[in-house]
């Protein structure tokens, strides 16, 4: 499926062929069901979080050589398939990330580098980690069904983490993975720049209506409408993407902070 560390090979090739730009599809987190339905890169659940499926695991080897080799063998089988098995890849990456968290979590979370990352990104990281925990615990990303947590309340969520060892562990895990993704992707960007190459990212057209942004800032979106495209040569009946439309008046009132931030 490709991962962030693979981009170094692309950078090398682009450099050798005298090109200067690599354009990427959105790499935002899209996980709502942990099935192939999440493979659509434009249905983001966060405008900030990176997708865990793009973690280059080889950059973070497991110390248990037997287990590490087992993962390598499973990855090789997936790479040999004629078509990408999104669900199996996601399952493998998640399993690996959890083993890596057991191995390195305590060390990483207590490091200065992680603390700086966390403090700089807490404004979105906290909500993201809580969302992932509640999504997994309830078995659904539909936050309107999360009972007392259906309306975003930071104090209530903080209390949840303080009182539940499970919630603290899981939210720490998701922050850990985002840190590794950020570190790896940032490293690739620096490598590309050292070769005179730019990475041009694409942004999602809209947000998933069960996204973190719809949960934390529902006033910025018209949840009773849906975006799409009119009929054309590619789609006779047009397209319904299902994304809520933007409430431009509300966005204007706060200086378009959601877009700028």
CSV table of C-alpha atoms in Angstrom, one decimal:
chain,number,residue,atom,x,y,z
A,1,UNK,CA,0.0,0.0,0.0
A,2,UNK,CA,3.1,2.2,0.4
A,3,UNK,CA,4.2,4.1,3.4
A,4,UNK,CA,6.0,7.3,4.3
A,5,UNK,CA,9.4,5.7,4.3
A,6,UNK,CA,8.9,4.5,0.7
A,7,UNK,CA,8.8,8.1,-0.4
A,8,UNK,CA,12.6,8.2,0.0
A,9,UNK,CA,12.9,5.9,-3.0
A,10,UNK,CA,10.5,8.1,-4.9
A,11,UNK,CA,12.6,11.1,-4.0
A,12,UNK,CA,15.8,9.4,-5.3
A,13,UNK,CA,14.1,8.5,-8.6
A,14,UNK,CA,12.7,12.0,-9.0
A,15,UNK,CA,16.1,13.5,-8.4
A,16,UNK,CA,17.8,11.1,-10.9
A,17,UNK,CA,15.3,12.0,-13.6
A,18,UNK,CA,15.7,15.7,-13.1
A,19,UNK,CA,12.2,16.4,-11.7
A,20,UNK,CA,11.4,18.7,-8.8
A,21,UNK,CA,7.9,17.9,-7.5
A,22,UNK,CA,6.1,15.0,-6.0
A,23,UNK,CA,2.3,15.4,-5.6
A,24,UNK,CA,0.5,13.2,-3.1
A,25,UNK,CA,-3.1,12.3,-2.5
A,26,UNK,CA,-4.4,13.3,0.9
A,27,UNK,CA,-2.6,11.4,3.7
A,28,UNK,CA,-5.1,12.3,6.4
A,29,UNK,CA,-6.6,9.8,8.8
A,30,UNK,CA,-9.8,8.3,7.4
A,31,UNK,CA,-10.5,5.4,9.8
A,32,UNK,CA,-14.2,5.0,10.8
A,33,UNK,CA,-14.9,1.3,10.2
A,34,UNK,CA,-11.4,-0.3,9.8
A,35,UNK,CA,-12.6,-1.8,6.5
A,36,UNK,CA,-11.9,-1.1,2.9
A,37,UNK,CA,-14.5,1.6,3.0
A,38,UNK,CA,-11.9,3.8,4.8
A,39,UNK,CA,-9.6,3.6,1.8
A,40,UNK,CA,-11.2,6.7,0.1
A,41,UNK,CA,-8.5,9.3,0.9
A,42,UNK,CA,-10.9,12.3,0.7
A,43,UNK,CA,-13.2,11.2,3.6
A,44,UNK,CA,-11.0,12.6,6.4
A,45,UNK,CA,-11.9,12.2,10.0
A,46,UNK,CA,-9.3,14.8,11.0
A,47,UNK,CA,-7.7,17.8,9.1
A,48,UNK,CA,-4.6,17.3,11.2
A,49,UNK,CA,-4.0,13.6,12.0
A,50,UNK,CA,-1.9,11.4,9.6
A,51,UNK,CA,-3.1,8.0,8.5
A,52,UNK,CA,-1.6,5.1,10.6
A,53,UNK,CA,-1.6,2.8,7.6
A,54,UNK,CA,1.3,4.9,6.1
A,55,UNK,CA,3.7,4.2,9.0
A,56,UNK,CA,6.9,2.7,7.6
A,57,UNK,CA,7.4,-0.1,10.2
A,58,UNK,CA,11.0,-0.9,9.0
A,59,UNK,CA,12.1,2.4,10.5
A,60,UNK,CA,11.0,1.2,13.9
A,61,UNK,CA,12.1,-2.5,14.2
A,62,UNK,CA,10.9,-4.8,17.0
A,63,UNK,CA,13.6,-6.1,19.4
A,64,UNK,CA,11.9,-9.5,19.4
A,65,UNK,CA,13.5,-10.9,16.2
A,66,UNK,CA,11.2,-13.8,15.9
A,67,UNK,CA,8.1,-11.6,16.0
A,68,UNK,CA,9.7,-9.0,13.8
A,69,UNK,CA,10.5,-11.7,11.1
A,70,UNK,CA,6.9,-12.9,11.3
A,71,UNK,CA,5.6,-9.4,10.5
A,72,UNK,CA,8.1,-9.1,7.6
A,73,UNK,CA,6.9,-12.4,6.2
A,74,UNK,CA,3.3,-11.4,6.4
A,75,UNK,CA,4.0,-8.1,4.8
A,76,UNK,CA,5.9,-9.9,1.9
A,77,UNK,CA,2.8,-12.0,1.3
A,78,UNK,CA,0.6,-8.9,1.2
A,79,UNK,CA,3.0,-7.2,-1.2
A,80,UNK,CA,2.9,-10.2,-3.6
A,81,UNK,CA,-0.9,-9.9,-4.1
A,82,UNK,CA,-2.2,-8.7,-7.4
A,83,UNK,CA,-4.4,-6.1,-5.6
A,84,UNK,CA,-4.0,-4.3,-2.3
A,85,UNK,CA,-5.9,-5.9,0.6
A,86,UNK,CA,-6.5,-2.7,2.5
A,87,UNK,CA,-8.1,-4.4,5.5
A,88,UNK,CA,-5.3,-6.9,5.9
A,89,UNK,CA,-2.7,-4.1,5.6
A,90,UNK,CA,-4.4,-2.0,8.2
A,91,UNK,CA,-4.7,-4.9,10.5
A,92,UNK,CA,-1.0,-5.7,10.2
A,93,UNK,CA,0.1,-2.1,10.7
A,94,UNK,CA,-2.2,-1.7,13.7
A,95,UNK,CA,-0.9,-5.0,15.3
A,96,UNK,CA,2.7,-4.0,14.7
A,97,UNK,CA,2.1,-0.5,16.1
A,98,UNK,CA,0.6,-1.9,19.3
A,99,UNK,CA,3.6,-4.3,19.7
A,100,UNK,CA,5.9,-1.3,19.1
A,101,UNK,CA,4.0,0.7,21.7
A,102,UNK,CA,4.5,-2.1,24.3
A,103,UNK,CA,8.2,-1.9,23.5
A,104,UNK,CA,8.9,1.8,23.1
A,105,UNK,CA,5.8,3.6,24.5
A,106,UNK,CA,7.0,4.5,27.9
A,107,UNK,CA,10.4,5.6,26.6
A,108,UNK,CA,8.9,7.7,23.8
A,109,UNK,CA,6.2,9.3,25.9
A,110,UNK,CA,8.7,10.5,28.5
A,111,UNK,CA,11.1,12.0,25.9
A,112,UNK,CA,11.6,15.7,25.4
A,113,UNK,CA,10.9,15.4,21.7
A,114,UNK,CA,7.5,13.8,22.3
A,115,UNK,CA,6.6,16.3,25.0
A,116,UNK,CA,7.4,19.2,22.6
A,117,UNK,CA,5.3,17.5,19.8
A,118,UNK,CA,2.4,16.9,22.2
A,119,UNK,CA,2.4,20.4,23.6
A,120,UNK,CA,2.6,22.0,20.2
A,121,UNK,CA,-0.3,19.8,18.8
A,122,UNK,CA,-2.5,19.2,21.8
A,123,UNK,CA,-5.2,21.5,20.3
A,124,UNK,CA,-6.1,18.6,17.9
A,125,UNK,CA,-4.3,15.6,19.3
A,126,UNK,CA,-6.4,15.4,22.5
A,127,UNK,CA,-9.7,15.3,20.6
A,128,UNK,CA,-8.2,12.8,18.0
A,129,UNK,CA,-7.0,10.4,20.7
A,130,UNK,CA,-10.3,10.5,22.6
A,131,UNK,CA,-12.3,10.0,19.4
A,132,UNK,CA,-10.3,6.9,18.4
A,133,UNK,CA,-10.7,5.4,21.9
A,134,UNK,CA,-14.5,6.0,21.9
A,135,UNK,CA,-14.8,4.8,18.3
A,136,UNK,CA,-13.1,1.5,19.2
A,137,UNK,CA,-14.9,1.1,22.5
A,138,UNK,CA,-18.4,1.7,21.1
A,139,UNK,CA,-17.7,-0.1,17.8
A,140,UNK,CA,-18.9,3.0,15.8
A,141,UNK,CA,-17.5,6.3,14.7
A,142,UNK,CA,-21.0,7.8,14.8
A,143,UNK,CA,-20.4,10.1,17.8
A,144,UNK,CA,-24.1,10.9,18.1
A,145,UNK,CA,-24.5,7.5,19.6
A,146,UNK,CA,-21.8,7.9,22.3
A,147,UNK,CA,-24.2,8.9,25.1
A,148,UNK,CA,-22.6,11.4,27.4
A,149,UNK,CA,-19.7,11.9,25.0
A,150,UNK,CA,-21.9,12.6,22.0
A,151,UNK,CA,-21.3,16.3,22.5
A,152,UNK,CA,-17.6,17.2,22.7
A,153,UNK,CA,-16.7,18.3,26.2
A,154,UNK,CA,-13.0,18.5,27.0
A,155,UNK,CA,-13.4,18.5,30.7
A,156,UNK,CA,-15.6,15.4,30.7
A,157,UNK,CA,-13.1,13.6,28.4
A,158,UNK,CA,-10.2,14.6,30.6
A,159,UNK,CA,-12.1,13.1,33.5
A,160,UNK,CA,-12.6,10.0,31.5
A,161,UNK,CA,-8.9,9.6,31.0
A,162,UNK,CA,-8.0,10.3,34.6
A,163,UNK,CA,-10.6,7.7,35.9
A,164,UNK,CA,-10.1,5.0,33.3
A,165,UNK,CA,-6.8,3.1,33.0
A,166,UNK,CA,-8.0,1.7,29.7
A,167,UNK,CA,-8.8,5.2,28.3
A,168,UNK,CA,-5.5,6.5,29.4
A,169,UNK,CA,-3.6,3.6,27.8
A,170,UNK,CA,-5.5,3.8,24.5
A,171,UNK,CA,-5.3,7.6,24.1
A,172,UNK,CA,-1.6,7.4,24.9
A,173,UNK,CA,-1.2,4.8,22.2
A,174,UNK,CA,-2.9,6.9,19.5
A,175,UNK,CA,-0.8,9.9,20.4
A,176,UNK,CA,2.3,7.7,20.2
A,177,UNK,CA,1.5,6.6,16.7
A,178,UNK,CA,0.8,10.1,15.5
A,179,UNK,CA,4.2,11.2,16.9
A,180,UNK,CA,5.9,8.5,14.9
A,181,UNK,CA,4.0,9.4,11.8
A,182,UNK,CA,4.9,13.0,12.2
A,183,UNK,CA,8.5,12.3,12.8
A,184,UNK,CA,8.8,9.9,9.8
A,185,UNK,CA,6.9,12.2,7.4
A,186,UNK,CA,8.9,15.3,8.5
A,187,UNK,CA,12.1,13.3,8.0
A,188,UNK,CA,11.0,12.5,4.4
A,189,UNK,CA,10.2,16.1,3.8
A,190,UNK,CA,13.6,17.2,4.9
A,191,UNK,CA,15.2,14.5,2.8
A,192,UNK,CA,13.3,15.7,-0.3
A,193,UNK,CA,14.2,19.3,0.3
A,194,UNK,CA,17.9,18.3,0.6
A,195,UNK,CA,17.6,17.0,-2.9
A,196,UNK,CA,15.8,20.1,-4.2
A,197,UNK,CA,12.5,18.4,-4.4
A,198,UNK,CA,9.1,19.6,-3.0
A,199,UNK,CA,6.3,17.5,-1.7
A,200,UNK,CA,2.9,18.9,-2.8
A,201,UNK,CA,0.0,17.7,-0.8
A,202,UNK,CA,-3.6,17.4,-1.8
A,203,UNK,CA,-6.3,18.3,0.7
A,204,UNK,CA,-9.6,16.5,1.3
A,205,UNK,CA,-12.6,18.1,-0.4
A,206,UNK,CA,-14.7,17.8,2.7
A,207,UNK,CA,-14.9,16.1,6.0
A,208,UNK,CA,-16.6,12.8,7.0
A,209,UNK,CA,-19.9,13.6,8.8
A,210,UNK,CA,-18.7,11.3,11.6
A,211,UNK,CA,-15.4,13.1,11.8
A,212,UNK,CA,-13.6,14.6,14.7
A,213,UNK,CA,-14.1,18.1,13.3
A,214,UNK,CA,-17.9,17.6,13.0
A,215,UNK,CA,-17.7,16.4,16.7
A,216,UNK,CA,-15.7,19.3,18.0
A,217,UNK,CA,-16.9,22.1,15.8
A,218,UNK,CA,-20.4,21.2,14.5
A,219,UNK,CA,-21.3,24.9,14.1
A,220,UNK,CA,-18.8,25.2,11.2
A,221,UNK,CA,-20.8,22.7,9.1
A,222,UNK,CA,-24.3,22.3,7.7
A,223,UNK,CA,-25.0,18.7,8.8
A,224,UNK,CA,-28.4,18.6,7.1
A,225,UNK,CA,-26.9,19.0,3.6
A,226,UNK,CA,-24.5,16.9,1.5
A,227,UNK,CA,-21.9,17.8,-1.1
A,228,UNK,CA,-21.3,16.2,-4.5
A,229,UNK,CA,-20.8,16.8,-8.2
A,230,UNK,CA,-23.2,17.4,-11.1
A,231,UNK,CA,-23.6,14.8,-13.9
A,232,UNK,CA,-20.7,14.7,-16.3
A,233,UNK,CA,-18.9,12.3,-18.7
A,234,UNK,CA,-17.6,10.3,-15.8
A,235,UNK,CA,-20.8,10.0,-13.8
A,236,UNK,CA,-24.1,10.1,-15.7
A,237,UNK,CA,-26.2,10.7,-12.5
A,238,UNK,CA,-23.7,12.9,-10.8
A,239,UNK,CA,-22.0,12.1,-7.5
A,240,UNK,CA,-23.1,12.4,-3.8
A,241,UNK,CA,-20.0,12.5,-1.6
A,242,UNK,CA,-22.0,12.6,1.6
A,243,UNK,CA,-19.9,15.3,3.2
A,244,UNK,CA,-21.6,18.1,5.1
A,245,UNK,CA,-21.3,21.6,3.5
A,246,UNK,CA,-19.4,24.4,5.1
A,247,UNK,CA,-21.1,27.1,7.1
A,248,UNK,CA,-19.2,29.9,5.6
A,249,UNK,CA,-20.8,32.6,7.8
A,250,UNK,CA,-19.7,30.8,11.0
A,251,UNK,CA,-16.2,30.4,9.5
A,252,UNK,CA,-16.0,34.0,8.5
A,253,UNK,CA,-17.0,35.1,12.1
A,254,UNK,CA,-13.9,33.5,13.6
A,255,UNK,CA,-11.5,34.6,10.9
A,256,UNK,CA,-11.5,31.2,9.1
A,257,UNK,CA,-9.4,29.8,12.0
A,258,UNK,CA,-10.4,26.2,11.1
A,259,UNK,CA,-8.8,26.6,7.6
A,260,UNK,CA,-5.7,28.5,8.9
A,261,UNK,CA,-5.0,26.4,11.9
